[in-house]
Amino acid sequence: LSGTEGLALLKGTEIPVIISDQRMPGMSGAEFLEKSREITSDSVRIILTGHADVEAAIGAINKGGAYRYVSKPWNDADLLLVVKDALDKYSLIKENRYLTELTLRQNEELKKWSSELEFYVQQHTIDLTRQNKELKKLNEKFGKNLTDILSSMSGLIELRNRTMHSHSHNVAILATMMAGNMGLTDHETETVAMAAQLHDIGKIGESDIALTKTIAELSPEEMAEYVKHPVRGQAVIDCIEDLREAGILVRHHHEWYNGKGFPDGLRADSIPLGARIISIGYNFDKMLHREMRSVESALQQVKTMLATQFDAALYTPLEKAAREFFISTTSADDCVEVELTTKDLKHGMVISRDVRTGTGLLLLRKNTVLNLKSI
């Protein structure tokens, strides 16, 4: 019945569409709609006005946020369409408000999830970095332990045969340098190095007398045992999975390029490349130290055996490695050799000779650079 009564009804009640006459007692329709806007802002407002009150209707639209005005007298069917349209608009307003709030709420949740995920990723990255460092440290320790084990195993061979001091070490250095110069992969080079370190491990099964003889001095029975040592060497290390590839090279390091070697009589490229590398390095070091030849003399002797015992393609890599390793390590132009007690040893000094125990066990190899641990 009045604008005041209408405003009271609006409080606490959701009214989708408000239709107000412009002319009412105590309050105009424009004033009523303006005040109703403060109570229920989402309601769709319609003003009924006569032709003389068009300006007031415009005010209702501007101040009261009226959606439309309807001139009196109105057509009922038209008014119903206006109300239906206003209800549709109200539904759109409510849906838009719901979607907006939902979007804001989801954005906040996404922001929270993103922060939590970022924290999780950072924490996971820190954990992975720490684990990678630990794994790297373990791998380095495992690699060093394996190297030490190989060195100890080759030391056992040299204890049985004192004439071959540092032989396995020298062959391993030569073979590794050759493999690197020939462009072999890191894995292939590492396999060659391990096999070179252990190539004579099968000789542990030979008699003490046979070990002191040259091949030409062996009796038929001793020779029959000698040719088994590459196979024995492979069998010794075959149970260690990481050494299985190296074991194949150990087996074939006495094969000849022309097929007249042992134990399997392989020839040319059927002999694994790593075994061919070890073969030429093994014989070169034997000429150098057991036959007491110079580097140049040993290289000349190897030349005469190319394409028969050795792969001719390996001579250049051998020559480069031999000159780099043996000549550079035996040159003493800028060094002075002195004998010192252990208390006088200092970090950075270089061992000029192999250091062994009284029983012949190798402690430090020639050319080892001293550090606090080795001292």
CSV table of C-alpha atoms in Angstrom, one decimal:
chain,number,residue,atom,x,y,z
A,1,LEU,CA,0.0,0.0,0.0
A,2,SER,CA,3.0,2.3,0.4
A,3,GLY,CA,6.7,2.6,-0.3
A,4,THR,CA,7.5,2.2,3.5
A,5,GLU,CA,5.5,-1.0,3.7
A,6,GLY,CA,7.3,-2.3,0.6
A,7,LEU,CA,10.7,-1.6,2.0
A,8,ALA,CA,9.8,-3.5,5.1
A,9,LEU,CA,8.7,-6.5,3.1
A,10,LEU,CA,12.0,-6.5,1.2
A,11,LYS,CA,14.1,-7.0,4.4
A,12,GLY,CA,15.0,-10.7,4.8
A,13,THR,CA,13.2,-11.7,1.7
A,14,GLU,CA,14.6,-12.4,-1.8
A,15,ILE,CA,12.5,-10.7,-4.4
A,16,PRO,CA,13.6,-11.3,-8.0
A,17,VAL,CA,11.5,-8.6,-9.6
A,18,ILE,CA,10.2,-5.4,-8.1
A,19,ILE,CA,7.4,-3.4,-10.0
A,20,SER,CA,6.6,0.0,-8.5
A,21,ASP,CA,4.2,2.7,-9.5
A,22,GLN,CA,5.7,6.1,-9.8
A,23,ARG,CA,2.9,7.8,-8.0
A,24,MET,CA,2.5,6.5,-4.4
A,25,PRO,CA,1.5,8.1,-1.1
A,26,GLY,CA,4.4,9.3,1.0
A,27,MET,CA,7.2,8.2,-1.4
A,28,SER,CA,7.6,8.3,-5.2
A,29,GLY,CA,8.4,5.1,-7.2
A,30,ALA,CA,11.9,6.5,-8.1
A,31,GLU,CA,12.6,7.1,-4.3
A,32,PHE,CA,11.3,3.6,-3.4
A,33,LEU,CA,13.5,1.9,-6.1
A,34,GLU,CA,16.6,3.9,-5.0
A,35,LYS,CA,16.1,2.8,-1.4
A,36,SER,CA,15.2,-0.8,-2.4
A,37,ARG,CA,18.5,-1.0,-4.2
A,38,GLU,CA,20.3,-0.6,-0.9
A,39,ILE,CA,18.4,-3.6,0.5
A,40,THR,CA,18.4,-6.0,-2.4
A,41,SER,CA,20.9,-4.9,-5.1
A,42,ASP,CA,20.3,-7.9,-7.4
A,43,SER,CA,16.5,-7.4,-7.8
A,44,VAL,CA,15.4,-6.3,-11.2
A,45,ARG,CA,13.4,-3.1,-10.9
A,46,ILE,CA,10.5,-1.9,-13.2
A,47,ILE,CA,8.7,1.5,-12.9
A,48,LEU,CA,5.1,2.1,-14.0
A,49,THR,CA,4.6,5.7,-15.1
A,50,GLY,CA,2.2,7.9,-17.0
A,51,HIS,CA,3.2,9.9,-20.1
A,52,ALA,CA,3.5,13.0,-17.9
A,53,ASP,CA,6.0,11.4,-15.6
A,54,VAL,CA,8.6,10.2,-18.2
A,55,GLU,CA,11.3,12.4,-16.7
A,56,ALA,CA,10.6,10.8,-13.3
A,57,ALA,CA,10.9,7.4,-14.9
A,58,ILE,CA,14.3,8.3,-16.3
A,59,GLY,CA,15.4,9.4,-12.8
A,60,ALA,CA,14.2,6.0,-11.5
A,61,ILE,CA,16.4,4.3,-14.1
A,62,ASN,CA,19.4,6.5,-13.2
A,63,LYS,CA,19.1,6.6,-9.4
A,64,GLY,CA,17.1,3.5,-8.6
A,65,GLY,CA,18.7,1.3,-11.2
A,66,ALA,CA,15.4,0.5,-12.9
A,67,TYR,CA,15.7,-2.1,-15.6
A,68,ARG,CA,12.7,-0.7,-17.6
A,69,TYR,CA,9.8,1.6,-17.4
A,70,VAL,CA,6.3,0.7,-18.5
A,71,SER,CA,3.8,3.4,-19.6
A,72,LYS,CA,0.3,3.4,-18.2
A,73,PRO,CA,-2.1,2.2,-19.3
A,74,TRP,CA,-0.2,-1.0,-20.1
A,75,ASN,CA,-1.1,-4.1,-22.1
A,76,ASP,CA,-1.3,-7.2,-19.9
A,77,ALA,CA,0.4,-9.5,-22.4
A,78,ASP,CA,3.2,-7.0,-22.9
A,79,LEU,CA,3.6,-6.6,-19.1
A,80,LEU,CA,3.9,-10.4,-18.7
A,81,LEU,CA,6.6,-10.5,-21.3
A,82,VAL,CA,8.5,-7.7,-19.5
A,83,VAL,CA,8.3,-9.6,-16.2
A,84,LYS,CA,9.4,-12.8,-17.8
A,85,ASP,CA,12.4,-11.0,-19.4
A,86,ALA,CA,13.2,-9.4,-16.0
A,87,LEU,CA,13.1,-12.9,-14.3
A,88,ASP,CA,15.5,-14.2,-17.0
A,89,LYS,CA,17.8,-11.2,-16.3
A,90,TYR,CA,17.6,-12.0,-12.6
A,91,SER,CA,18.6,-15.6,-13.2
A,92,LEU,CA,21.5,-14.5,-15.3
A,93,ILE,CA,22.6,-12.0,-12.6
A,94,LYS,CA,22.5,-14.8,-9.9
A,95,GLU,CA,24.2,-17.3,-12.1
A,96,ASN,CA,26.9,-14.8,-13.0
A,97,ARG,CA,27.4,-13.9,-9.4
A,98,TYR,CA,27.6,-17.6,-8.5
A,99,LEU,CA,30.1,-18.3,-11.3
A,100,THR,CA,32.2,-15.3,-10.3
A,101,GLU,CA,32.3,-16.4,-6.7
A,102,LEU,CA,33.1,-19.9,-7.7
A,103,THR,CA,35.9,-18.7,-10.0
A,104,LEU,CA,37.3,-16.5,-7.2
A,105,ARG,CA,37.1,-19.4,-4.7
A,106,GLN,CA,38.7,-21.9,-7.2
A,107,ASN,CA,41.4,-19.3,-8.0
A,108,GLU,CA,42.2,-19.1,-4.3
A,109,GLU,CA,42.3,-22.9,-4.0
A,110,LEU,CA,44.5,-23.1,-7.1
A,111,LYS,CA,46.7,-20.4,-5.7
A,112,LYS,CA,46.9,-22.4,-2.4
A,113,TRP,CA,47.6,-25.7,-4.3
A,114,SER,CA,50.1,-23.9,-6.5
A,115,SER,CA,52.0,-22.7,-3.4
A,116,GLU,CA,51.8,-26.1,-1.8
A,117,LEU,CA,52.9,-27.7,-5.1
A,118,GLU,CA,55.8,-25.3,-5.4
A,119,PHE,CA,56.9,-26.0,-1.9
A,120,TYR,CA,56.6,-29.8,-2.5
A,121,VAL,CA,58.6,-29.5,-5.8
A,122,GLN,CA,61.3,-27.4,-4.0
A,123,GLN,CA,61.4,-29.9,-1.2
A,124,HIS,CA,61.5,-32.8,-3.6
A,125,THR,CA,64.2,-31.1,-5.6
A,126,ILE,CA,66.3,-30.6,-2.4
A,127,ASP,CA,65.7,-34.3,-1.6
A,128,LEU,CA,66.7,-35.4,-5.1
A,129,THR,CA,69.8,-33.2,-5.0
A,130,ARG,CA,70.8,-34.7,-1.7
A,131,GLN,CA,70.1,-38.2,-2.9
A,132,ASN,CA,72.1,-37.6,-6.1
A,133,LYS,CA,75.0,-36.3,-4.1
A,134,GLU,CA,74.9,-39.4,-1.9
A,135,LEU,CA,74.6,-41.7,-4.9
A,136,LYS,CA,77.5,-39.9,-6.6
A,137,LYS,CA,79.5,-40.3,-3.5
A,138,LEU,CA,78.6,-44.0,-3.3
A,139,ASN,CA,79.4,-44.5,-7.0
A,140,GLU,CA,82.8,-42.8,-6.5
A,141,LYS,CA,83.5,-44.9,-3.5
A,142,PHE,CA,82.4,-48.1,-5.4
A,143,GLY,CA,84.6,-47.1,-8.3
A,144,LYS,CA,87.6,-46.5,-6.0
A,145,ASN,CA,86.9,-49.7,-4.2
A,146,LEU,CA,86.8,-51.6,-7.5
A,147,THR,CA,90.0,-49.9,-8.6
A,148,ASP,CA,91.7,-50.8,-5.3
A,149,ILE,CA,90.4,-54.4,-5.6
A,150,LEU,CA,91.8,-54.7,-9.1
A,151,SER,CA,95.1,-53.3,-8.0
A,152,SER,CA,95.3,-55.8,-5.1
A,153,MET,CA,94.4,-58.7,-7.4
A,154,SER,CA,97.1,-57.7,-9.8
A,155,GLY,CA,99.5,-57.3,-6.9
A,156,LEU,CA,98.8,-61.0,-6.0
A,157,ILE,CA,100.0,-62.0,-9.5
A,158,GLU,CA,103.2,-60.0,-9.1
A,159,LEU,CA,103.8,-61.6,-5.7
A,160,ARG,CA,103.9,-65.0,-7.5
A,161,ASN,CA,106.1,-63.6,-10.2
A,162,ARG,CA,108.7,-61.1,-9.0
A,163,THR,CA,110.1,-60.6,-12.5
A,164,MET,CA,106.8,-58.8,-13.5
A,165,HIS,CA,106.8,-56.0,-11.0
A,166,SER,CA,104.4,-53.2,-12.1
A,167,HIS,CA,103.7,-55.2,-15.3
A,168,SER,CA,99.9,-55.2,-15.0
A,169,HIS,CA,99.9,-51.6,-14.0
A,170,ASN,CA,102.0,-50.6,-17.0
A,171,VAL,CA,99.9,-52.6,-19.4
A,172,ALA,CA,96.7,-51.0,-18.0
A,173,ILE,CA,98.1,-47.5,-18.5
A,174,LEU,CA,99.2,-48.3,-22.0
A,175,ALA,CA,95.9,-50.0,-22.9
A,176,THR,CA,93.9,-47.1,-21.4
A,177,MET,CA,95.8,-44.5,-23.3
A,178,MET,CA,95.6,-46.4,-26.6
A,179,ALA,CA,91.8,-46.9,-26.1
A,180,GLY,CA,91.4,-43.2,-25.5
A,181,ASN,CA,93.5,-42.2,-28.5
A,182,MET,CA,91.4,-44.5,-30.7
A,183,GLY,CA,88.1,-42.9,-29.7
A,184,LEU,CA,86.6,-45.8,-27.7
A,185,THR,CA,83.7,-44.9,-25.4
A,186,ASP,CA,84.3,-44.4,-21.7
A,187,HIS,CA,82.7,-47.8,-20.9
A,188,GLU,CA,84.8,-49.6,-23.5
A,189,THR,CA,88.0,-47.9,-22.2
A,190,GLU,CA,87.1,-48.8,-18.6
A,191,THR,CA,86.5,-52.4,-19.7
A,192,VAL,CA,89.9,-52.5,-21.4
A,193,ALA,CA,91.6,-51.0,-18.4
A,194,MET,CA,90.1,-53.6,-16.0
A,195,ALA,CA,91.0,-56.5,-18.3
A,196,ALA,CA,94.6,-55.1,-18.7
A,197,GLN,CA,94.9,-54.9,-14.9
A,198,LEU,CA,93.8,-58.6,-14.6
A,199,HIS,CA,95.1,-60.1,-17.8
A,200,ASP,CA,97.6,-62.4,-16.1
A,201,ILE,CA,95.5,-63.4,-13.1
A,202,GLY,CA,95.2,-67.0,-14.4
A,203,LYS,CA,98.9,-67.4,-13.9
A,204,ILE,CA,98.3,-67.8,-10.1
A,205,GLY,CA,97.6,-71.5,-10.9
A,206,GLU,CA,101.0,-72.1,-12.5
A,207,SER,CA,104.0,-73.6,-10.6
A,208,ASP,CA,106.7,-71.3,-9.1
A,209,ILE,CA,109.3,-72.8,-11.5
A,210,ALA,CA,107.2,-72.2,-14.6
A,211,LEU,CA,106.7,-68.6,-13.7
A,212,THR,CA,110.4,-67.9,-13.8
A,213,LYS,CA,110.8,-69.3,-17.3
A,214,THR,CA,110.3,-67.8,-20.7
A,215,ILE,CA,107.8,-69.5,-23.1
A,216,ALA,CA,110.8,-71.0,-25.0
A,217,GLU,CA,112.1,-72.6,-21.8
A,218,LEU,CA,108.8,-74.3,-20.8
A,219,SER,CA,108.5,-78.1,-21.0
A,220,PRO,CA,105.6,-79.6,-23.0
A,221,GLU,CA,103.8,-80.2,-19.7
A,222,GLU,CA,104.4,-76.7,-18.5
A,223,MET,CA,103.4,-75.3,-21.8
A,224,ALA,CA,100.1,-77.2,-21.7
A,225,GLU,CA,99.4,-75.5,-18.3
A,226,TYR,CA,100.6,-72.1,-19.5
A,227,VAL,CA,98.1,-71.9,-22.5
A,228,LYS,CA,95.2,-72.5,-20.0
A,229,HIS,CA,95.9,-69.3,-18.0
A,230,PRO,CA,93.8,-67.0,-20.1
A,231,VAL,CA,90.8,-69.3,-19.7
A,232,ARG,CA,91.5,-69.6,-16.0
A,233,GLY,CA,91.7,-65.9,-15.7
A,234,GLN,CA,88.3,-65.5,-17.3
A,235,ALA,CA,86.8,-68.1,-15.0
A,236,VAL,CA,88.2,-66.4,-11.9
A,237,ILE,CA,86.5,-63.1,-12.6
A,238,ASP,CA,83.4,-64.3,-14.5
A,239,CYS,CA,81.4,-64.6,-11.3
A,240,ILE,CA,81.6,-60.8,-10.9
A,241,GLU,CA,79.0,-59.4,-13.2
A,242,ASP,CA,80.8,-56.0,-13.7
A,243,LEU,CA,84.0,-57.9,-14.8
A,244,ARG,CA,82.3,-60.3,-17.2
A,245,GLU,CA,83.0,-58.2,-20.3
A,246,ALA,CA,86.6,-57.7,-19.1
A,247,GLY,CA,86.9,-61.5,-18.7
A,248,ILE,CA,86.3,-62.0,-22.4
A,249,LEU,CA,89.3,-59.7,-23.2
A,250,VAL,CA,91.4,-61.6,-20.6
A,251,ARG,CA,90.6,-64.8,-22.4
A,252,HIS,CA,91.7,-63.6,-25.8
A,253,HIS,CA,94.8,-61.4,-25.0
A,254,HIS,CA,97.1,-64.2,-26.2
A,255,GLU,CA,95.4,-64.6,-29.6
A,256,TRP,CA,97.5,-63.8,-32.6
A,257,TYR,CA,96.3,-61.6,-35.5
A,258,ASN,CA,97.2,-64.4,-38.0
A,259,GLY,CA,95.2,-67.0,-36.0
A,260,LYS,CA,98.1,-68.9,-34.4
A,261,GLY,CA,97.6,-67.8,-30.8
A,262,PHE,CA,95.6,-69.4,-28.0
A,263,PRO,CA,93.3,-70.5,-26.5
A,264,ASP,CA,90.8,-70.3,-29.3
A,265,GLY,CA,92.9,-69.6,-32.4
A,266,LEU,CA,90.9,-66.5,-33.3
A,267,ARG,CA,92.3,-64.3,-36.1
A,268,ALA,CA,92.1,-60.7,-37.3
A,269,ASP,CA,88.9,-58.8,-36.4
A,270,SER,CA,87.3,-61.9,-34.8
A,271,ILE,CA,89.6,-61.1,-31.9
A,272,PRO,CA,87.9,-58.5,-29.7
A,273,LEU,CA,89.5,-55.1,-30.2
A,274,GLY,CA,90.2,-54.7,-26.5
A,275,ALA,CA,92.1,-58.0,-26.4
A,276,ARG,CA,94.2,-56.9,-29.4
A,277,ILE,CA,95.0,-53.7,-27.6
A,278,ILE,CA,96.0,-55.5,-24.4
A,279,SER,CA,98.1,-58.0,-26.4
A,280,ILE,CA,100.3,-55.4,-28.1
A,281,GLY,CA,100.6,-53.5,-24.8
A,282,TYR,CA,101.4,-56.6,-22.8
A,283,ASN,CA,104.2,-57.7,-25.2
A,284,PHE,CA,105.6,-54.2,-25.5
A,285,ASP,CA,106.0,-53.9,-21.7
A,286,LYS,CA,107.5,-57.4,-21.5
A,287,MET,CA,110.1,-56.4,-24.1
A,288,LEU,CA,110.8,-53.2,-22.2
A,289,HIS,CA,111.2,-54.6,-18.7
A,290,ARG,CA,111.8,-58.4,-18.9
A,291,GLU,CA,114.0,-58.3,-22.0
A,292,MET,CA,115.5,-54.9,-20.9
A,293,ARG,CA,115.0,-53.2,-24.2
A,294,SER,CA,114.8,-49.4,-24.6
A,295,VAL,CA,111.5,-47.9,-25.8
A,296,GLU,CA,112.8,-47.4,-29.3
A,297,SER,CA,114.2,-51.0,-29.5
A,298,ALA,CA,110.9,-52.4,-28.2
A,299,LEU,CA,108.9,-50.4,-30.7
A,300,GLN,CA,111.1,-51.7,-33.5
A,301,GLN,CA,110.6,-55.2,-32.4
A,302,VAL,CA,106.8,-54.8,-32.3
A,303,LYS,CA,107.0,-53.5,-35.9
A,304,THR,CA,108.5,-56.8,-37.1
A,305,MET,CA,105.5,-58.6,-35.6
A,306,LEU,CA,102.7,-56.6,-37.2
A,307,ALA,CA,100.1,-58.5,-39.2
A,308,THR,CA,101.4,-61.7,-37.7
A,309,GLN,CA,101.0,-61.4,-33.9
A,310,PHE,CA,99.7,-57.9,-33.7
A,311,ASP,CA,97.1,-55.8,-35.5
A,312,ALA,CA,99.1,-53.3,-37.6
A,313,ALA,CA,96.4,-50.6,-37.0
A,314,LEU,CA,97.4,-50.5,-33.4
A,315,TYR,CA,101.1,-49.6,-33.9
A,316,THR,CA,100.5,-45.8,-34.1
A,317,PRO,CA,98.3,-45.7,-30.9
A,318,LEU,CA,100.9,-47.9,-29.1
A,319,GLU,CA,103.8,-45.7,-30.2
A,320,LYS,CA,102.1,-42.5,-29.1
A,321,ALA,CA,101.1,-44.0,-25.7
A,322,ALA,CA,104.6,-45.5,-25.1
A,323,ARG,CA,106.4,-42.3,-25.9
A,324,GLU,CA,104.0,-40.3,-23.7
A,325,PHE,CA,104.0,-42.7,-20.7
A,326,PHE,CA,107.4,-44.3,-20.5
A,327,ILE,CA,109.7,-41.6,-21.9
A,328,SER,CA,107.9,-38.8,-20.0
A,329,THR,CA,107.9,-40.7,-16.7
A,330,THR,CA,111.6,-41.8,-17.0
A,331,SER,CA,112.8,-38.3,-17.9
A,332,ALA,CA,114.5,-36.8,-14.8
A,333,ASP,CA,116.0,-33.6,-16.3
A,334,ASP,CA,114.1,-31.4,-13.9
A,335,CYS,CA,113.9,-33.9,-10.9
A,336,VAL,CA,116.2,-34.9,-8.1
A,337,GLU,CA,115.9,-38.4,-6.5
A,338,VAL,CA,116.5,-38.5,-2.7
A,339,GLU,CA,115.9,-41.1,-0.1
A,340,LEU,CA,113.7,-39.9,2.8
A,341,THR,CA,112.2,-41.2,6.0
A,342,THR,CA,108.5,-41.2,6.3
A,343,LYS,CA,108.5,-38.1,8.6
A,344,ASP,CA,110.2,-36.1,5.9
A,345,LEU,CA,107.6,-36.9,3.2
A,346,LYS,CA,105.5,-34.0,2.0
A,347,HIS,CA,102.3,-33.5,0.0
A,348,GLY,CA,103.1,-33.2,-3.8
A,349,MET,CA,106.3,-35.2,-3.8
A,350,VAL,CA,106.5,-37.9,-6.6
A,351,ILE,CA,107.6,-41.5,-5.9
A,352,SER,CA,110.6,-42.2,-8.2
A,353,ARG,CA,110.5,-46.0,-7.7
A,354,ASP,CA,107.9,-48.7,-6.6
A,355,VAL,CA,107.7,-48.9,-2.8
A,356,ARG,CA,107.3,-52.4,-1.6
A,357,THR,CA,107.2,-54.3,1.8
A,358,GLY,CA,110.0,-56.7,2.7
A,359,THR,CA,107.9,-59.5,1.3
A,360,GLY,CA,107.5,-57.8,-2.0
A,361,LEU,CA,103.9,-56.4,-1.6
A,362,LEU,CA,103.4,-53.2,-3.5
A,363,LEU,CA,102.5,-50.2,-1.4
A,364,LEU,CA,103.0,-47.3,-3.7
A,365,ARG,CA,103.7,-47.3,-7.4
A,366,LYS,CA,106.4,-45.3,-9.2
A,367,ASN,CA,105.2,-41.8,-10.2
A,368,THR,CA,102.5,-41.7,-7.5
A,369,VAL,CA,102.0,-38.1,-6.3
A,370,LEU,CA,102.0,-38.2,-2.5
A,371,ASN,CA,99.1,-36.8,-0.5
A,372,LEU,CA,98.3,-37.0,3.2
A,373,LYS,CA,96.5,-40.3,2.9
A,374,SER,CA,99.3,-42.1,1.0
A,375,ILE,CA,101.9,-40.7,3.4
